[in-house]
Coordinates of C-alpha atoms in Angstrom, one line a residue:
Chain A
X1 CA -6.4 12.1 -7.1
X2 CA -5.8 11.6 -3.3
X3 CA -2.4 12.2 -2.0
X4 CA 0.1 9.4 -2.2
X5 CA 2.9 10.9 -0.3
X6 CA 2.1 8.9 2.8
X7 CA 2.3 5.6 1.0
X8 CA 5.4 3.6 0.2
X9 CA 6.6 3.5 -3.3
X10 CA 7.8 0.0 -4.3
X11 CA 10.0 -1.5 -6.9
X12 CA 8.2 -4.8 -6.8
X13 CA 7.0 -6.0 -10.2
X14 CA 4.4 -8.3 -8.7
X15 CA 1.5 -5.9 -9.1
X16 CA 2.2 -5.6 -12.8
X17 CA 0.2 -7.6 -15.4
X18 CA 2.5 -9.3 -17.8
X19 CA 0.2 -11.8 -19.4
X20 CA -3.4 -12.7 -20.1
X21 CA -4.5 -9.1 -20.1
X22 CA -8.3 -8.8 -20.7
X23 CA -10.3 -5.6 -20.6
X24 CA -13.8 -6.3 -19.2
X25 CA -15.1 -2.7 -19.2
X26 CA -13.8 0.1 -21.3
X27 CA -14.8 3.6 -22.5
X28 CA -11.5 4.4 -24.3
X29 CA -9.7 3.9 -21.0
X30 CA -9.9 0.4 -19.6
X31 CA -12.0 0.7 -16.5
X32 CA -11.9 -2.9 -15.3
X33 CA -9.4 -5.5 -16.4
X34 CA -7.8 -8.8 -15.4
X35 CA -4.5 -10.5 -16.0
X36 CA -1.6 -12.3 -14.5
X37 CA 1.6 -11.3 -13.0
X38 CA 5.0 -12.9 -13.4
X39 CA 4.1 -15.6 -10.8
X40 CA 0.9 -16.3 -12.6
X41 CA -1.2 -14.8 -9.8
X42 CA -4.5 -13.3 -10.9
X43 CA -4.8 -9.5 -10.8
X44 CA -8.0 -7.4 -11.0
X45 CA -7.4 -3.9 -12.1
X46 CA -9.6 -0.8 -12.1
X47 CA -9.1 2.8 -13.2
X48 CA -9.1 5.3 -10.4
X49 CA -8.7 8.6 -12.2
X50 CA -6.5 10.8 -14.4
X51 CA -4.5 13.9 -13.5
X52 CA -4.7 16.1 -16.6
X53 CA -2.1 18.6 -15.2
X54 CA 0.5 16.0 -14.5
X55 CA -0.6 13.9 -17.5
X56 CA -0.8 10.8 -15.4
X57 CA -3.4 8.0 -14.9
X58 CA -3.9 5.9 -11.8
X59 CA -5.1 2.3 -11.4
X60 CA -5.7 -0.1 -8.5
X61 CA -4.1 -3.5 -9.1
X62 CA -5.2 -6.1 -6.6
X63 CA -3.6 -9.6 -6.4
X64 CA -6.5 -11.9 -5.9
X65 CA -6.8 -15.4 -4.4
X66 CA -7.8 -17.8 -7.2
X67 CA -11.0 -18.7 -5.3
X68 CA -12.1 -15.1 -5.0
X69 CA -11.1 -14.5 -8.6
X70 CA -13.4 -17.2 -9.8
X71 CA -16.1 -15.9 -7.6
X72 CA -15.7 -12.5 -9.1
X73 CA -15.9 -13.8 -12.7
X74 CA -19.0 -15.7 -11.7
X75 CA -20.5 -12.5 -10.3
X76 CA -20.8 -14.0 -6.9
X77 CA -18.9 -11.2 -5.2
X78 CA -18.2 -7.6 -6.1
X79 CA -14.8 -5.9 -6.5
X80 CA -15.7 -3.8 -3.4
X81 CA -16.0 -7.0 -1.4
X82 CA -12.7 -8.3 -2.7
X83 CA -11.0 -5.1 -1.7
X84 CA -12.6 -5.1 1.7
X85 CA -11.4 -8.7 2.3
X86 CA -7.9 -8.0 1.0
X87 CA -5.3 -6.6 3.3
X88 CA -3.6 -4.5 0.6
X89 CA -3.6 -3.4 -2.9
X90 CA -1.3 -1.4 -5.2
X91 CA -1.7 1.9 -7.0
X92 CA -0.1 1.9 -10.4
X93 CA 0.8 5.4 -11.7
X94 CA 1.3 5.7 -15.4
X95 CA 2.1 8.5 -17.8
X96 CA -0.5 9.2 -20.5
X97 CA 1.5 7.1 -23.0
X98 CA 1.0 4.1 -20.6
X99 CA 4.6 4.0 -19.5
X100 CA 5.1 3.2 -15.9
X101 CA 5.7 6.1 -13.5
X102 CA 5.5 4.6 -10.1
X103 CA 4.0 1.8 -8.0
X104 CA 2.6 2.4 -4.5
X105 CA 1.7 -0.1 -1.9
X106 CA -1.5 0.8 0.0
X107 CA -3.4 -1.1 2.8
X108 CA -7.0 -1.2 1.7
X109 CA -8.1 0.4 5.0
X110 CA -6.3 3.6 3.8
X111 CA -8.2 4.0 0.6
X112 CA -10.4 7.1 1.0
X113 CA -14.1 6.0 1.0
X114 CA -14.9 8.2 -2.0
X115 CA -12.4 6.2 -4.1
X116 CA -13.7 2.8 -3.0
X117 CA -15.6 0.8 -5.7
X118 CA -19.3 0.9 -5.1
X119 CA -21.6 -1.9 -3.8
X120 CA -22.6 -2.9 -7.3
X121 CA -19.1 -3.4 -8.7
X122 CA -19.8 -6.8 -10.0
X123 CA -18.1 -8.3 -13.0
X124 CA -20.1 -7.5 -16.2
X125 CA -22.6 -10.2 -17.2
X126 CA -21.1 -11.8 -20.2
X127 CA -23.6 -14.3 -21.6
X128 CA -21.6 -16.4 -23.8
X129 CA -18.0 -16.7 -22.7
X130 CA -18.5 -17.2 -19.0
X131 CA -21.2 -19.8 -19.3
X132 CA -18.9 -22.3 -20.9
X133 CA -15.7 -24.0 -19.7
X134 CA -13.5 -26.9 -20.6
X135 CA -12.8 -29.6 -18.1
X136 CA -10.0 -32.1 -17.7
X137 CA -10.8 -34.8 -15.2
X138 CA -8.3 -37.2 -13.9
X139 CA -9.7 -40.6 -13.1
X140 CA -7.1 -42.4 -11.0
X141 CA -7.7 -46.1 -10.3
X142 CA -6.3 -45.9 -6.8
X143 CA -8.3 -43.5 -4.6
X144 CA -5.2 -42.8 -2.5
X145 CA -3.3 -41.1 -5.2
X146 CA 0.1 -40.0 -3.9
X147 CA 0.0 -36.2 -3.3
X148 CA 3.3 -35.4 -4.8
X149 CA 2.6 -37.5 -7.9
X150 CA -0.8 -35.9 -8.1
X151 CA 0.6 -32.3 -7.9
X152 CA 3.3 -33.1 -10.5
X153 CA 0.8 -34.7 -12.8
X154 CA -1.6 -31.8 -12.5
X155 CA 1.1 -29.3 -13.1
X156 CA 2.3 -31.2 -16.2
X157 CA -1.2 -31.5 -17.6
X158 CA -1.9 -27.9 -17.0
X159 CA 1.3 -26.8 -18.8
X160 CA 0.8 -29.1 -21.8
X161 CA -2.9 -28.5 -22.0
X162 CA -2.4 -24.7 -22.2
X163 CA 0.3 -25.2 -24.8
X164 CA -2.0 -27.4 -26.8
X165 CA -4.9 -24.9 -26.5
X166 CA -2.9 -21.9 -27.5
X167 CA -1.7 -23.9 -30.5
X168 CA -5.3 -24.8 -31.5
X169 CA -6.4 -21.1 -31.1
X170 CA -3.5 -20.0 -33.2
X171 CA -4.8 -22.1 -36.2
X172 CA -7.5 -19.5 -36.5
X173 CA -4.9 -16.7 -36.8
X174 CA -6.6 -15.4 -33.7
X175 CA -4.5 -13.6 -31.2
X176 CA -7.3 -12.2 -29.1
X177 CA -8.4 -15.1 -27.0
X178 CA -6.7 -16.9 -24.1
X179 CA -7.3 -19.7 -21.7
X180 CA -7.8 -19.1 -18.0
X181 CA -7.4 -21.8 -15.4
X182 CA -10.1 -21.4 -12.7
X183 CA -9.5 -22.1 -9.0
X184 CA -9.4 -25.8 -8.3
X185 CA -12.8 -27.1 -7.2
X186 CA -13.2 -29.2 -4.1
X187 CA -12.7 -32.3 -6.3
X188 CA -9.1 -31.5 -7.0
X189 CA -8.7 -34.0 -9.8
X190 CA -10.3 -31.5 -12.1
X191 CA -8.8 -28.7 -14.1
X192 CA -11.4 -26.2 -15.4
X193 CA -10.6 -23.6 -18.0
X194 CA -12.5 -20.7 -19.5
X195 CA -11.8 -19.2 -22.9
X196 CA -11.8 -15.4 -22.7
X197 CA -11.2 -12.7 -25.2
X198 CA -8.8 -9.8 -24.6
X199 CA -11.4 -7.2 -25.2
X200 CA -14.9 -6.8 -23.9
X201 CA -16.2 -6.1 -27.4
X202 CA -15.1 -9.5 -28.6
X203 CA -17.2 -11.5 -26.2
X204 CA -19.8 -12.1 -28.9
X205 CA -17.3 -14.1 -30.8
X206 CA -16.6 -16.3 -27.8
X207 CA -19.3 -18.8 -28.8
X208 CA -17.9 -19.4 -32.2
X209 CA -14.4 -19.8 -30.9
X210 CA -15.6 -22.1 -28.1
X211 CA -17.4 -24.2 -30.7
X212 CA -14.3 -24.5 -32.8
X213 CA -12.2 -25.3 -29.8
X214 CA -14.5 -28.0 -28.6
X215 CA -14.9 -29.5 -32.1
X216 CA -11.2 -29.6 -32.5
X217 CA -10.8 -31.7 -29.4
X218 CA -13.7 -33.9 -30.3
X219 CA -12.2 -34.7 -33.7
X220 CA -8.7 -35.3 -32.4
X221 CA -9.7 -37.5 -29.6
X222 CA -12.3 -39.6 -31.5
X223 CA -11.0 -39.8 -35.0
X224 CA -8.0 -37.5 -35.7
X225 CA -5.4 -39.7 -33.9
X226 CA -6.7 -42.8 -35.6
X227 CA -7.0 -41.2 -39.0
X228 CA -3.5 -39.8 -39.0
X229 CA -2.0 -43.0 -37.7
X230 CA -3.7 -45.2 -40.3
X231 CA -4.4 -42.8 -43.2
X232 CA -2.1 -39.8 -42.9
X233 CA -2.0 -39.3 -46.7
X234 CA -5.8 -38.9 -47.0
X235 CA -6.6 -37.1 -43.7
X236 CA -6.9 -33.8 -45.5
X237 CA -9.9 -35.2 -47.4
X238 CA -11.6 -36.3 -44.2
X239 CA -15.0 -34.6 -43.9
X240 CA -14.5 -33.6 -40.3
X241 CA -11.0 -32.4 -40.8
X242 CA -12.2 -30.2 -43.7
X243 CA -15.0 -28.9 -41.5
X244 CA -12.5 -27.8 -38.9
X245 CA -10.4 -26.1 -41.5
X246 CA -13.5 -24.2 -42.7
X247 CA -14.3 -23.1 -39.2
X248 CA -10.8 -21.8 -38.7
X249 CA -10.9 -19.9 -42.0
X250 CA -14.2 -18.3 -41.1
X251 CA -12.9 -17.1 -37.7
X252 CA -9.7 -15.8 -39.4
X253 CA -11.7 -13.8 -41.9
X254 CA -14.0 -12.4 -39.2
X255 CA -10.9 -11.2 -37.3
X256 CA -10.0 -9.4 -40.5
X257 CA -7.0 -11.6 -41.0
X258 CA -5.9 -11.4 -44.6
X259 CA -6.4 -14.8 -46.2
X260 CA -4.7 -13.8 -49.4
X261 CA -2.9 -17.1 -49.6
X262 CA -5.4 -19.7 -48.9
X263 CA -3.0 -22.5 -49.7
X264 CA -0.5 -21.2 -47.2
X265 CA -3.3 -21.0 -44.5
X266 CA -4.2 -24.7 -45.2
X267 CA -0.6 -25.8 -45.1
X268 CA -0.1 -24.1 -41.7
X269 CA -3.3 -25.5 -40.4
X270 CA -2.1 -29.0 -41.3
X271 CA 1.3 -28.5 -39.8
X272 CA -0.2 -27.3 -36.5
X273 CA -2.7 -30.2 -36.6
X274 CA 0.2 -32.6 -36.6
X275 CA 1.9 -30.6 -33.9
X276 CA -1.3 -30.8 -31.8
X277 CA -1.5 -34.6 -32.2
X278 CA 2.0 -34.7 -30.8
X279 CA 0.9 -32.5 -27.9
X280 CA -1.9 -34.9 -27.2
X281 CA 0.6 -37.8 -27.1
X282 CA 2.7 -35.8 -24.6
X283 CA -0.4 -35.3 -22.4
X284 CA -1.1 -39.0 -22.6
X285 CA 2.4 -39.7 -21.1
X286 CA 0.8 -39.4 -17.7
X287 CA -1.5 -42.3 -18.3
X288 CA -0.6 -45.5 -16.6
X289 CA -2.2 -48.3 -14.6
X290 CA -2.7 -46.0 -11.6
X291 CA -4.1 -43.2 -13.7
X292 CA -5.8 -45.1 -16.5
X293 CA -8.2 -42.4 -17.7
X294 CA -8.4 -38.7 -18.4
X295 CA -11.8 -37.3 -19.5
X296 CA -12.0 -34.1 -21.5
X297 CA -15.5 -32.5 -21.4
X298 CA -17.3 -29.3 -22.1
X299 CA -19.4 -27.6 -19.4
X300 CA -22.3 -25.5 -20.8
X301 CA -24.6 -23.1 -19.1
X302 CA -22.4 -23.5 -16.0
X303 CA -23.7 -27.0 -15.2
X304 CA -24.3 -29.5 -18.0
X305 CA -21.2 -31.5 -18.8
X306 CA -20.7 -33.1 -22.2
X307 CA -17.9 -35.6 -22.8
X308 CA -15.7 -34.7 -25.8
X309 CA -13.4 -37.6 -25.5
X310 CA -10.8 -39.3 -23.4
X311 CA -7.3 -40.5 -23.1
X312 CA -7.2 -44.0 -21.8
X313 CA -4.7 -46.7 -20.9
X314 CA -6.4 -49.0 -23.4
X315 CA -5.3 -46.6 -26.2
X316 CA -1.7 -46.7 -25.3
X317 CA -0.9 -48.9 -28.4
X318 CA -2.6 -46.3 -30.5
X319 CA -0.5 -43.5 -29.1
X320 CA 2.7 -45.6 -29.6
X321 CA 1.7 -46.1 -33.3
X322 CA 0.9 -42.4 -33.6
X323 CA 4.4 -41.5 -32.2
X324 CA 6.0 -43.8 -34.8
X325 CA 4.0 -42.2 -37.5
X326 CA 5.0 -38.7 -36.3
X327 CA 8.6 -39.7 -36.3
X328 CA 8.3 -40.9 -39.9
X329 CA 6.5 -37.7 -40.8
X330 CA 9.1 -35.4 -39.3
X331 CA 11.8 -37.6 -40.8
X332 CA 13.6 -38.0 -37.5
X333 CA 16.9 -39.7 -37.4
X334 CA 18.4 -41.3 -34.3
X335 CA 21.9 -41.2 -32.9
X336 CA 23.8 -44.4 -34.1
X337 CA 25.1 -44.9 -30.6
X338 CA 24.3 -43.6 -27.2
X339 CA 25.7 -40.1 -26.6
X340 CA 26.2 -38.1 -23.5
X341 CA 23.8 -35.2 -22.9
X342 CA 23.2 -32.8 -20.1
X343 CA 19.5 -32.4 -19.3
X344 CA 17.2 -30.8 -16.7
X345 CA 14.1 -32.9 -16.1
X346 CA 11.0 -30.8 -15.4
X347 CA 8.4 -33.6 -15.7
X348 CA 8.7 -37.3 -15.0
X349 CA 6.1 -40.0 -14.4
X350 CA 8.0 -42.6 -12.5
X351 CA 5.5 -45.4 -13.5
X352 CA 5.5 -44.8 -17.3
X353 CA 9.2 -43.6 -17.1
X354 CA 8.3 -40.8 -19.6
X355 CA 8.5 -37.1 -19.2
X356 CA 10.0 -33.9 -20.5
X357 CA 13.4 -32.3 -20.1
X358 CA 15.5 -29.3 -21.2
X359 CA 18.5 -30.5 -23.1
X360 CA 21.6 -28.3 -22.7
X361 CA 23.0 -27.3 -26.1
X362 CA 24.7 -24.2 -24.7
X363 CA 24.4 -22.0 -21.7
X364 CA 21.8 -19.9 -23.4
X365 CA 20.0 -22.6 -25.4
X366 CA 18.1 -25.4 -23.8
X367 CA 15.3 -26.6 -25.9
X368 CA 12.6 -29.0 -24.6
X369 CA 12.5 -32.7 -25.5
X370 CA 10.3 -35.7 -24.6
X371 CA 12.3 -38.3 -22.6
X372 CA 11.9 -42.0 -21.9
X373 CA 14.1 -43.9 -19.4
X374 CA 14.9 -47.5 -20.3
X375 CA 15.0 -50.3 -17.8
X376 CA 12.8 -51.5 -14.9
X377 CA 14.8 -50.2 -11.9
X378 CA 12.9 -47.9 -9.6
X379 CA 13.3 -44.2 -10.4
X380 CA 12.7 -43.1 -6.9
X381 CA 15.7 -41.3 -5.3
X382 CA 17.8 -41.5 -8.4
X383 CA 19.6 -38.7 -10.2
X384 CA 16.5 -38.4 -12.4
X385 CA 14.1 -37.5 -9.6
X386 CA 16.9 -35.4 -8.1
X387 CA 17.0 -33.4 -11.4
X388 CA 13.3 -33.0 -11.2
X389 CA 13.0 -32.1 -7.5
X390 CA 16.1 -29.9 -7.3
X391 CA 16.1 -28.3 -10.7
X392 CA 19.6 -29.8 -11.4
X393 CA 21.2 -30.5 -14.6
X394 CA 22.4 -34.1 -14.9
X395 CA 24.6 -35.9 -17.3
X396 CA 23.0 -38.9 -19.0
X397 CA 23.7 -41.3 -21.8
X398 CA 21.1 -41.9 -24.4
X399 CA 20.0 -41.8 -28.0
X400 CA 18.3 -38.7 -29.4
X401 CA 15.9 -38.5 -32.3
X402 CA 16.5 -35.3 -34.2
X403 CA 14.7 -33.6 -37.1
X404 CA 16.2 -32.3 -40.3
X405 CA 17.2 -29.1 -38.5
X406 CA 19.0 -31.2 -35.9
X407 CA 16.5 -30.3 -33.1
X408 CA 16.2 -33.0 -30.5
X409 CA 12.6 -34.1 -30.2
X410 CA 13.0 -37.3 -28.3
X411 CA 15.6 -38.7 -26.0
X412 CA 15.7 -42.4 -25.0
X413 CA 17.9 -42.5 -21.9
X414 CA 19.8 -45.5 -20.5
X415 CA 19.2 -46.0 -16.8
X416 CA 22.1 -45.4 -14.6
X417 CA 22.4 -43.7 -11.2
X418 CA 26.0 -42.5 -11.6
X419 CA 26.5 -38.8 -10.9
Chain B
X1 CA -14.7 15.3 -47.0
X2 CA -13.2 12.1 -45.6
X3 CA -9.7 13.5 -46.1
X4 CA -10.4 15.8 -43.2
X5 CA -10.5 13.0 -40.6
X6 CA -7.9 13.6 -37.9
X7 CA -5.0 11.3 -38.4
X8 CA -6.8 8.8 -40.5
X9 CA -6.7 8.2 -44.3
X10 CA -9.9 7.8 -46.3
X11 CA -9.1 4.2 -47.0
X12 CA -8.5 3.4 -43.3
X13 CA -10.1 0.2 -42.0
X14 CA -11.3 2.2 -39.0
X15 CA -13.8 4.0 -41.2
X16 CA -15.4 1.0 -42.7
X17 CA -19.2 1.6 -42.6
X18 CA -18.6 5.1 -41.0
X19 CA -21.5 7.5 -41.3
X20 CA -21.9 11.2 -40.7
X21 CA -24.0 11.9 -37.6
X22 CA -27.2 13.8 -38.5
X23 CA -27.6 17.2 -36.9
X24 CA -30.6 15.9 -35.0
X25 CA -28.7 12.9 -33.6
X26 CA -28.2 13.0 -29.8
X27 CA -25.0 11.5 -28.6
X28 CA -23.9 10.7 -25.1
X29 CA -20.5 10.6 -23.4
X30 CA -19.3 10.5 -19.8
X31 CA -17.4 13.6 -18.7
X32 CA -15.6 14.6 -15.6
X33 CA -17.2 17.9 -14.6
X34 CA -20.6 19.5 -15.1
X35 CA -19.1 21.4 -18.1
X36 CA -17.4 20.1 -21.2
X37 CA -13.6 20.4 -21.5
X38 CA -11.1 19.7 -24.3
X39 CA -9.8 16.7 -22.3
X40 CA -13.3 15.0 -22.4
X41 CA -12.9 14.6 -26.1
X42 CA -9.2 13.7 -26.3
X43 CA -8.4 10.3 -27.8
X44 CA -5.9 7.8 -26.3
X45 CA -3.9 8.4 -29.5
X46 CA -3.6 12.1 -28.7
X47 CA -2.4 11.1 -25.3
X48 CA 0.5 9.4 -27.1
X49 CA -0.6 5.8 -26.5
X50 CA 0.5 3.6 -29.4
X51 CA -0.3 -0.1 -30.2
X52 CA 2.2 -2.5 -28.7
X53 CA 4.2 0.3 -26.9
X54 CA 4.4 0.3 -23.1
X55 CA 2.0 -2.6 -23.0
X56 CA -0.9 -1.0 -24.9
X57 CA -3.2 -3.7 -26.1
X58 CA -5.6 -1.7 -28.2
X59 CA -5.1 -1.2 -31.9
X60 CA -4.9 2.0 -33.8
X61 CA -8.6 2.2 -34.6
X62 CA -9.5 1.9 -31.0
X63 CA -6.9 4.4 -29.8
X64 CA -8.1 7.1 -32.3
X65 CA -11.8 6.7 -31.5
X66 CA -13.9 8.3 -28.8
X67 CA -16.6 6.2 -27.2
X68 CA -20.1 7.6 -27.5
X69 CA -23.6 6.2 -27.4
X70 CA -26.3 7.2 -29.8
X71 CA -29.5 8.0 -27.9
X72 CA -32.8 7.0 -29.3
X73 CA -35.2 5.2 -27.0
X74 CA -32.4 3.7 -25.0
X75 CA -31.7 6.5 -22.7
X76 CA -32.3 4.5 -19.4
X77 CA -30.2 1.6 -20.7
X78 CA -27.3 4.0 -21.5
X79 CA -27.5 5.6 -18.1
X80 CA -27.4 2.2 -16.4
X81 CA -24.4 1.2 -18.4
X82 CA -22.6 4.4 -17.4
X83 CA -23.6 3.9 -13.7
X84 CA -22.2 0.4 -13.9
X85 CA -18.9 1.8 -15.2
X86 CA -18.9 4.3 -12.4
X87 CA -19.3 1.6 -9.8
X88 CA -15.6 0.7 -10.4
X89 CA -14.3 4.2 -10.6
X90 CA -16.6 6.4 -8.5
X91 CA -14.4 9.4 -8.8
X92 CA -14.1 9.3 -12.6
X93 CA -16.6 10.9 -15.0
X94 CA -19.7 11.4 -12.9
X95 CA -21.6 13.3 -15.5
X96 CA -23.2 12.4 -18.8
X97 CA -23.0 15.0 -21.6
X98 CA -25.8 14.8 -24.1
X99 CA -24.8 16.6 -27.3
X100 CA -25.2 17.2 -31.0
X101 CA -22.5 17.7 -33.5
X102 CA -22.3 19.1 -37.0
X103 CA -21.9 16.4 -39.6
X104 CA -18.8 18.1 -41.0
X105 CA -17.0 17.7 -37.7
X106 CA -17.0 13.9 -37.1
X107 CA -17.7 10.4 -38.4
X108 CA -19.3 7.7 -36.3
X109 CA -19.0 3.9 -36.7
X110 CA -21.4 1.5 -35.0
X111 CA -19.3 -0.7 -32.6
X112 CA -22.0 -2.7 -30.7
X113 CA -21.0 -4.4 -27.5
X114 CA -22.7 -7.1 -25.4
X115 CA -25.9 -5.5 -24.1
X116 CA -25.0 -2.2 -25.8
X117 CA -25.9 -2.0 -29.4
X118 CA -26.0 1.8 -29.4
X119 CA -22.2 2.1 -28.8
X120 CA -20.4 4.1 -31.5
X121 CA -16.8 5.0 -32.2
X122 CA -16.5 8.7 -33.0
X123 CA -13.6 9.9 -35.2
X124 CA -13.0 13.6 -35.1
X125 CA -12.5 15.6 -38.3
X126 CA -9.9 18.4 -38.6
X127 CA -12.7 20.9 -38.1
X128 CA -13.8 19.4 -34.8
X129 CA -13.8 22.0 -32.0
X130 CA -15.1 21.6 -28.5
X131 CA -16.8 25.0 -28.7
X132 CA -18.9 23.9 -31.7
X133 CA -20.5 21.0 -29.8
X134 CA -24.1 21.7 -29.0
X135 CA -24.6 20.6 -25.4
X136 CA -28.2 19.6 -24.8
X137 CA -27.9 18.5 -21.2
X138 CA -25.4 17.5 -18.6
X139 CA -26.7 14.9 -16.1
X140 CA -25.2 14.1 -12.8
X141 CA -25.0 10.3 -12.2
X142 CA -23.5 10.4 -8.7

């Protein structure tokens, strides 16, 4: 290993991968891998070499711009080109047991040439996973869609869509796949995701998982919501629901998940299905007259787009009915009278007056709840938008709907602008 | 016989569909120098990596295995794969060792990957010894 004594050691945790770790090339040691740091920046990592005497292993970790990251995954640029274009990178020094030893900051111009990745350091060609992606397209009515509202809406959609997707994946007892958000395209009303496995050897399973994932969306958006709202007692007998359950079981078995208790698997699948319908309602909270439509599609072979379903303003009454059905299912009970609560709003659509907030139960415990603000007064420059913009806890008066465990699921807030 | 596998029980999931390599089977593995060392056949488990500890994502079967390729008529394909790996880490393992091994000394399990069906996981037996490996050739891929 080349000498590191001329390079600065750093305590920064930014070069460390803390989430979405995927090994793309491995021969026992992971030679090429990707992941995200604590700020959700993309990192590309490669193995440099091992020092058998010191019992240490060395890796490059490069924080990569989302656009270059997507280009790399699409095999449009090599890792060598990424390093040449980057100003700097980090060397992660680990002990043989993978515990961290040190982190060095290194300008890329100082990497000895013999350690530079070669010209053909392109991302491995993965036929199945990389050719397919999931698309969320916002279709605003007004072409001049307020930038702040658009940014808030996109962030909210991304957060809830990832939560929904992880929940769908978890119904297959599968912990080895994750969703990656690709760099925004020039049409920035689009969110594009790829489903990727944690290990290179699992890429063959990606097609099956992708199919299940897409079928799940297709069913929920086209039938599931309606079926549950109108026939919740018989939904388990629905042919398409049963097909989804079978797919989930097959994937679980293939991942060597022990299906000893099939009844328990079916119960958990159903419970998560209900939870996922609820997630879809939360996603639909952004729909209003200015944003009347969100399309959810699948892109195959990197170009053909197939519509799976949509969330539209016309379906608002259906979502309201679904919400009432879910409340009945969860046996929610409401405060008899408005109570005072302290909340921190992290999402709010000022047109629909719906959003999400953390509700302060104690200093350590602030669970999430869906909120709805009554009244017709404008919400601009009120304490509600202040809470959202400045991350401030505010005191409000409202009625909470709680489940049997007293967890607050919904909060209907009386409008007031007192501090 | 299976009781002799290093750190694995005979019922272990890792050994599902394991077979003994034939004496005539030629296996390939990337190594660091133009001669074989102990370190070239050390597993990640022997380096004290454990699943879930210090961010290790691999499971026990993966940590206890050594990656090898079974060479039949796929020699060029395997060399290309190793060269592609090398393109990311040009200073790491620039040689390919072609070797044979006694069937008492290891078990191999087919673990095909995308575009690499000849990939196997090798599990060492207690009797495994670097000096007993029959090296057929060492190829420089720099």
